[in-house]
Every structure is written in C-alpha cells, then in structure tokens.
Amino acid sequence: MKIGHITLTTPFILAPLAGITNLPFRMMVKSYGCGLVCSEMISANGLVHESPKTMDYLQSDRREKPVSFQIFGAKPDIMAEAAKIVQSKGADILDVNLGCSVRKVLKTGAGAALMKDYQLAASIFQSIRKAINIPFTIKIRSGWDASGNDAIEIGQIAESCGVDAITIHPRTARQGFGGQADWSIIRRLKQQVNIPVIGNGDIHSAASAFQMISETQCDAVMIGREAVHNPWLFQDIVSRYQKVPSPKLSLHERFDAICDYVDQSIAHMGERRACRLMRSRLGWFTRGLPNSCRFRESIRFLETRQQTFELLMNYYKTICSME
C-alpha cells in the first residue's frame, strides 16, 4: 500500500493515541511488523509557539520510519505553519485529527468539531496542502450522527483538496469509544473516494483485522486500544498477512520486550517519570498472565529502574516456577 509516495511494508498501522504512542512505544510496535506508526496528538498552536513540551512530541528515530505525526487545531494559518514544522523535523507523513471528541478540544473548534464545519475543514486542508510536500492524511469519525453522511462529505472534500489518504473510525463523536463501530460506513467511504481508506475501530485480533478488510475493502487497518496492552498483536497479523506460521511469543521474549521498553522509556523521559509511567504500562503488558493482579498491586509505587527490574524479574521467576 502507498500513501502518496510512501510505501508501507504492511497495511497495518498503529493509531495515534494520546499519552501512549510516544517514541519508545512506537519503536516497540515497529519491531513486530507494524507498517506505519503514528505519534500522539500534537497541538498545532504549541508547535507554532515552540512550546518545549509540545516540541518533545516530535522526537523520532530512523528505525521507526515511516512515521506519521498527527496535529490538531482549527486555524488554517496555524495548521499550515505547524505542518511545515512537522515536515522540517523529518516526518514521513502528516496527519490531521478530525476525530477527537474531548470537550476541551471541541471547544476550540478542533478535532471532531471540524466535521460540523465543512468550509473550515476545506480551508485547513488547502492551507496544509500548499505548505508541505510530504503526504498528508486525515483521521475522522463517522460524524455527529449515525448516518455517516458527514464522513462521506468530509472525505470527498479532503480528496478534492489533495489529501492523500483517510482514516475513519466509524463511531460518532458523541459515542466516544462506546457502542460498536459501524464498519458499513468504512465501506461506503471507500466506494465514494479514490484515495486510500484506512479502517479503524473494534480490532481485537488478527481475525477481526482481516474481517474488516473483507467486509469493507479498506486499503489498510489501523489498530489503537488493543495495541496498548497487546503490542505483539501486530506480529500475529503480519504473519497471517504474509501467509507464514505465526510465531508464538514465549514468556521470555515477552519479558525481554518489556524490559527493553522500560529502558527506552527511561532514556526518552528520565528515570523517575518513566518509572512512574510503568505503574500503568506494566499492568497493561502483563494482562492475562498468572498472578497479574498481585503484580499490578506491587508496581503501584514504582520510582526507580532498580525497583522496576527487581519486581519484573521476580514476577517472571514466579510465572516460570508455575509452568
């Protein structure tokens, strides 16, 4: 699959997830065959004003390429300037968020609010397209009602403005992550535009990824929440895509990957901040393993690398002794 001039090795993509898809997590997922990784949602306003915290979101590594950086905002000139900054930092693809339904984002006219204002959305698309040369994509929802008409309209506008691909999460802005994703809207959008359509929503397994492709004829599948606690899912999906046996991840390999993620996170954000983050992350990564509830209780007060690795190794040995 191609997005603009960028060829993806596999049509399976990591979704942009606020607070999750930083560089260490993207690197982890990339190692399991993910075709494209996406950054967290980044404020266009913060980029233009060179906020140090916002600029940190643009950290990247050549080993994760191709990488897409997602921005949000509601002012065409600010969005265009932010897009230039993203391009200058080495992004392969720029993505624009039209799906976030968090109240503080909606109040600024950004995110899913843009799906109510076709004219403003078109102005943003045109301004960005004039500002950058790299491929440019958008991520949308089905709209503000269940009909999906907003998605079709925005998709057609996007194509006419030079957008290179569209990702659609077919839930309404009001649904958030509740209810069920309506995959039929993905199929309808695919029938109405001539640029790649990427499906997103309710992918819980390799089987559901291929079911989405079969039912909607989408060009690629984006995986979000399931990847948070199961980044290894990409390995299973890609193996099936390549028609090779799916390697079963051993306990040793799983813990090896977790330890590498911890070290990369410490290098990325510092020991104290990273170890505090591991209080939730390690709980996600060990979900479903024996005694995981007890392990989650033990990591509630992580502060140091030594403490983190001691608890991980003790937990690993405990599981091994049970086999």
GROMACS .gro file of N, CA and C in nm, residues 159-226:
model
  204
  159GLU      N    1  -1.038   1.470  -0.047
  159GLU     CA    2  -0.979   1.424  -0.174
  159GLU      C    3  -0.963   1.540  -0.271
  160SER      N    4  -1.063   1.625  -0.280
  160SER     CA    5  -1.056   1.738  -0.374
  160SER      C    6  -0.950   1.840  -0.334
  161CYS      N    7  -0.912   1.839  -0.206
  161CYS     CA    8  -0.811   1.934  -0.157
  161CYS      C    9  -0.670   1.876  -0.158
  162GLY      N   10  -0.655   1.754  -0.207
  162GLY     CA   11  -0.522   1.696  -0.219
  162GLY      C   12  -0.476   1.610  -0.103
  163VAL      N   13  -0.570   1.573  -0.014
  163VAL     CA   14  -0.536   1.481   0.094
  163VAL      C   15  -0.505   1.344   0.034
  164ASP      N   16  -0.403   1.276   0.088
  164ASP     CA   17  -0.353   1.152   0.027
  164ASP      C   18  -0.421   1.025   0.076
  165ALA      N   19  -0.479   1.027   0.195
  165ALA     CA   20  -0.548   0.909   0.249
  165ALA      C   21  -0.635   0.952   0.366
  166ILE      N   22  -0.735   0.869   0.395
  166ILE     CA   23  -0.830   0.899   0.503
  166ILE      C   24  -0.840   0.778   0.595
  167THR      N   25  -0.825   0.803   0.725
  167THR     CA   26  -0.854   0.700   0.825
  167THR      C   27  -0.989   0.731   0.885
  168ILE      N   28  -1.073   0.631   0.895
  168ILE     CA   29  -1.205   0.652   0.955
  168ILE      C   30  -1.230   0.555   1.070
  169HIS      N   31  -1.268   0.611   1.183
  169HIS     CA   32  -1.315   0.535   1.299
  169HIS      C   33  -1.467   0.554   1.301
  170PRO      N   34  -1.543   0.454   1.257
  170PRO     CA   35  -1.686   0.474   1.235
  170PRO      C   36  -1.772   0.466   1.361
  171ARG      N   37  -1.739   0.552   1.455
  171ARG     CA   38  -1.827   0.583   1.567
  171ARG      C   39  -1.855   0.733   1.560
  172THR      N   40  -1.967   0.775   1.613
  172THR     CA   41  -1.997   0.918   1.613
  172THR      C   42  -1.913   0.989   1.718
  173ALA      N   43  -1.904   1.119   1.705
  173ALA     CA   44  -1.830   1.198   1.804
  173ALA      C   45  -1.892   1.183   1.942
  174ARG      N   46  -2.023   1.170   1.948
  174ARG     CA   47  -2.092   1.156   2.077
  174ARG      C   48  -2.068   1.019   2.140
  175GLN      N   49  -2.045   0.918   2.058
  175GLN     CA   50  -2.023   0.783   2.111
  175GLN      C   51  -1.892   0.771   2.187
  176GLY      N   52  -1.792   0.847   2.150
  176GLY     CA   53  -1.660   0.825   2.207
  176GLY      C   54  -1.612   0.687   2.166
  177PHE      N   55  -1.588   0.600   2.267
  177PHE     CA   56  -1.550   0.462   2.237
  177PHE      C   57  -1.660   0.365   2.276
  178GLY      N   58  -1.780   0.417   2.302
  178GLY     CA   59  -1.891   0.332   2.339
  178GLY      C   60  -1.958   0.268   2.218
  179GLY      N   61  -2.044   0.173   2.246
  179GLY     CA   62  -2.117   0.108   2.137
  179GLY      C   63  -2.025   0.030   2.045
  180GLN      N   64  -2.071   0.008   1.925
  180GLN     CA   65  -1.998  -0.071   1.826
  180GLN      C   66  -1.964   0.014   1.705
  181ALA      N   67  -1.843  -0.005   1.652
  181ALA     CA   68  -1.804   0.066   1.530
  181ALA      C   69  -1.887   0.013   1.413
  182ASP      N   70  -1.939   0.104   1.331
  182ASP     CA   71  -2.023   0.067   1.217
  182ASP      C   72  -1.935   0.055   1.092
  183TRP      N   73  -1.885  -0.063   1.068
  183TRP     CA   74  -1.792  -0.084   0.958
  183TRP      C   75  -1.855  -0.056   0.822
  184SER      N   76  -1.987  -0.057   0.812
  184SER     CA   77  -2.051  -0.031   0.683
  184SER      C   78  -2.018   0.110   0.633
  185ILE      N   79  -1.990   0.202   0.725
  185ILE     CA   80  -1.954   0.338   0.685
  185ILE      C   81  -1.815   0.341   0.623
  186ILE      N   82  -1.727   0.254   0.669
  186ILE     CA   83  -1.594   0.242   0.605
  186ILE      C   84  -1.613   0.201   0.460
  187ARG      N   85  -1.699   0.100   0.439
  187ARG     CA   86  -1.724   0.051   0.303
  187ARG      C   87  -1.784   0.162   0.215
  188ARG      N   88  -1.878   0.236   0.269
  188ARG     CA   89  -1.940   0.345   0.192
  188ARG      C   90  -1.837   0.451   0.154
  189LEU      N   91  -1.751   0.487   0.249
  189LEU     CA   92  -1.649   0.588   0.219
  189LEU      C   93  -1.554   0.536   0.111
  190LYS      N   94  -1.516   0.410   0.121
  190LYS     CA   95  -1.427   0.351   0.022
  190LYS      C   96  -1.488   0.358  -0.119
  191GLN      N   97  -1.619   0.343  -0.126
  191GLN     CA   98  -1.688   0.347  -0.256
  191GLN      C   99  -1.699   0.489  -0.312
  192GLN      N  100  -1.683   0.590  -0.225
  192GLN     CA  101  -1.708   0.728  -0.266
  192GLN      C  102  -1.581   0.809  -0.295
  193VAL      N  103  -1.465   0.756  -0.260
  193VAL     CA  104  -1.340   0.831  -0.284
  193VAL      C  105  -1.241   0.742  -0.360
  194ASN      N  106  -1.142   0.806  -0.419
  194ASN     CA  107  -1.042   0.734  -0.498
  194ASN      C  108  -0.904   0.736  -0.434
  195ILE      N  109  -0.898   0.776  -0.309
  195ILE     CA  110  -0.771   0.772  -0.235
  195ILE      C  111  -0.781   0.661  -0.131
  196PRO      N  112  -0.668   0.613  -0.077
  196PRO     CA  113  -0.674   0.503   0.020
  196PRO      C  114  -0.759   0.535   0.142
  197VAL      N  115  -0.834   0.435   0.185
  197VAL     CA  116  -0.916   0.445   0.306
  197VAL      C  117  -0.863   0.344   0.407
  198ILE      N  118  -0.837   0.392   0.527
  198ILE     CA  119  -0.783   0.309   0.635
  198ILE      C  120  -0.893   0.291   0.739
  199GLY      N  121  -0.928   0.167   0.768
  199GLY     CA  122  -1.032   0.138   0.865
  199GLY      C  123  -0.977   0.129   1.006
  200ASN      N  124  -1.058   0.171   1.102
  200ASN     CA  125  -1.017   0.173   1.243
  200ASN      C  126  -1.140   0.148   1.329
  201GLY      N  127  -1.122   0.073   1.437
  201GLY     CA  128  -1.233   0.052   1.529
  201GLY      C  129  -1.269  -0.093   1.549
  202ASP      N  130  -1.262  -0.138   1.675
  202ASP     CA  131  -1.302  -0.274   1.715
  202ASP      C  132  -1.214  -0.383   1.654
  203ILE      N  133  -1.086  -0.357   1.643
  203ILE     CA  134  -0.991  -0.461   1.601
  203ILE      C  135  -0.931  -0.522   1.728
  204HIS      N  136  -0.970  -0.646   1.757
  204HIS     CA  137  -0.926  -0.711   1.881
  204HIS      C  138  -0.837  -0.832   1.856
  205SER      N  139  -0.821  -0.869   1.729
  205SER     CA  140  -0.745  -0.989   1.696
  205SER      C  141  -0.705  -0.983   1.549
  206ALA      N  142  -0.619  -1.077   1.510
  206ALA     CA  143  -0.583  -1.086   1.369
  206ALA      C  144  -0.707  -1.117   1.285
  207ALA      N  145  -0.793  -1.204   1.337
  207ALA     CA  146  -0.914  -1.241   1.263
  207ALA      C  147  -1.002  -1.119   1.235
  208SER      N  148  -1.016  -1.031   1.334
  208SER     CA  149  -1.102  -0.913   1.313
  208SER      C  150  -1.039  -0.814   1.217
  209ALA      N  151  -0.905  -0.809   1.212
  209ALA     CA  152  -0.838  -0.721   1.115
  209ALA      C  153  -0.870  -0.765   0.972
  210PHE      N  154  -0.862  -0.895   0.948
  210PHE     CA  155  -0.889  -0.945   0.813
  210PHE      C  156  -1.038  -0.944   0.781
  211GLN      N  157  -1.121  -0.956   0.884
  211GLN     CA  158  -1.265  -0.944   0.863
  211GLN      C  159  -1.300  -0.802   0.818
  212MET      N  160  -1.236  -0.702   0.879
  212MET     CA  161  -1.261  -0.564   0.838
  212MET      C  162  -1.224  -0.543   0.692
  213ILE      N  163  -1.109  -0.594   0.651
  213ILE     CA  164  -1.066  -0.579   0.512
  213ILE      C  165  -1.167  -0.646   0.418
  214SER      N  166  -1.211  -0.766   0.456
  214SER     CA  167  -1.305  -0.840   0.372
  214SER      C  168  -1.439  -0.769   0.361
  215GLU      N  169  -1.489  -0.717   0.472
  215GLU     CA  170  -1.623  -0.656   0.473
  215GLU      C  171  -1.626  -0.516   0.412
  216THR      N  172  -1.515  -0.443   0.422
  216THR     CA  173  -1.517  -0.302   0.382
  216THR      C  174  -1.434  -0.271   0.258
  217GLN      N  175  -1.343  -0.363   0.223
  217GLN     CA  176  -1.249  -0.340   0.112
  217GLN      C  177  -1.155  -0.223   0.141
  218CYS      N  178  -1.135  -0.191   0.269
  218CYS     CA  179  -1.042  -0.084   0.305
  218CYS      C  180  -0.900  -0.122   0.264
  219ASP      N  181  -0.817  -0.021   0.245
  219ASP     CA  182  -0.681  -0.043   0.197
  219ASP      C  183  -0.584  -0.082   0.308
  220ALA      N  184  -0.617  -0.046   0.431
  220ALA     CA  185  -0.530  -0.076   0.544
  220ALA      C  186  -0.615  -0.073   0.671
  221VAL      N  187  -0.558  -0.127   0.778
  221VAL     CA  188  -0.627  -0.133   0.906
  221VAL      C  189  -0.542  -0.063   1.011
  222MET      N  190  -0.605   0.024   1.088
  222MET     CA  191  -0.538   0.093   1.198
  222MET      C  192  -0.584   0.033   1.330
  223ILE      N  193  -0.488   0.006   1.417
  223ILE     CA  194  -0.518  -0.058   1.545
  223ILE      C  195  -0.478   0.036   1.658
  224GLY      N  196  -0.572   0.057   1.751
  224GLY     CA  197  -0.548   0.151   1.859
  224GLY      C  198  -0.546   0.085   1.995
  225ARG      N  199  -0.662   0.081   2.061
  225ARG     CA  200  -0.666   0.039   2.202
  225ARG      C  201  -0.614  -0.102   2.225
  226GLU      N  202  -0.639  -0.194   2.134
  226GLU     CA  203  -0.591  -0.331   2.153
  226GLU      C  204  -0.440  -0.337   2.158
   0.00000   0.00000   0.00000
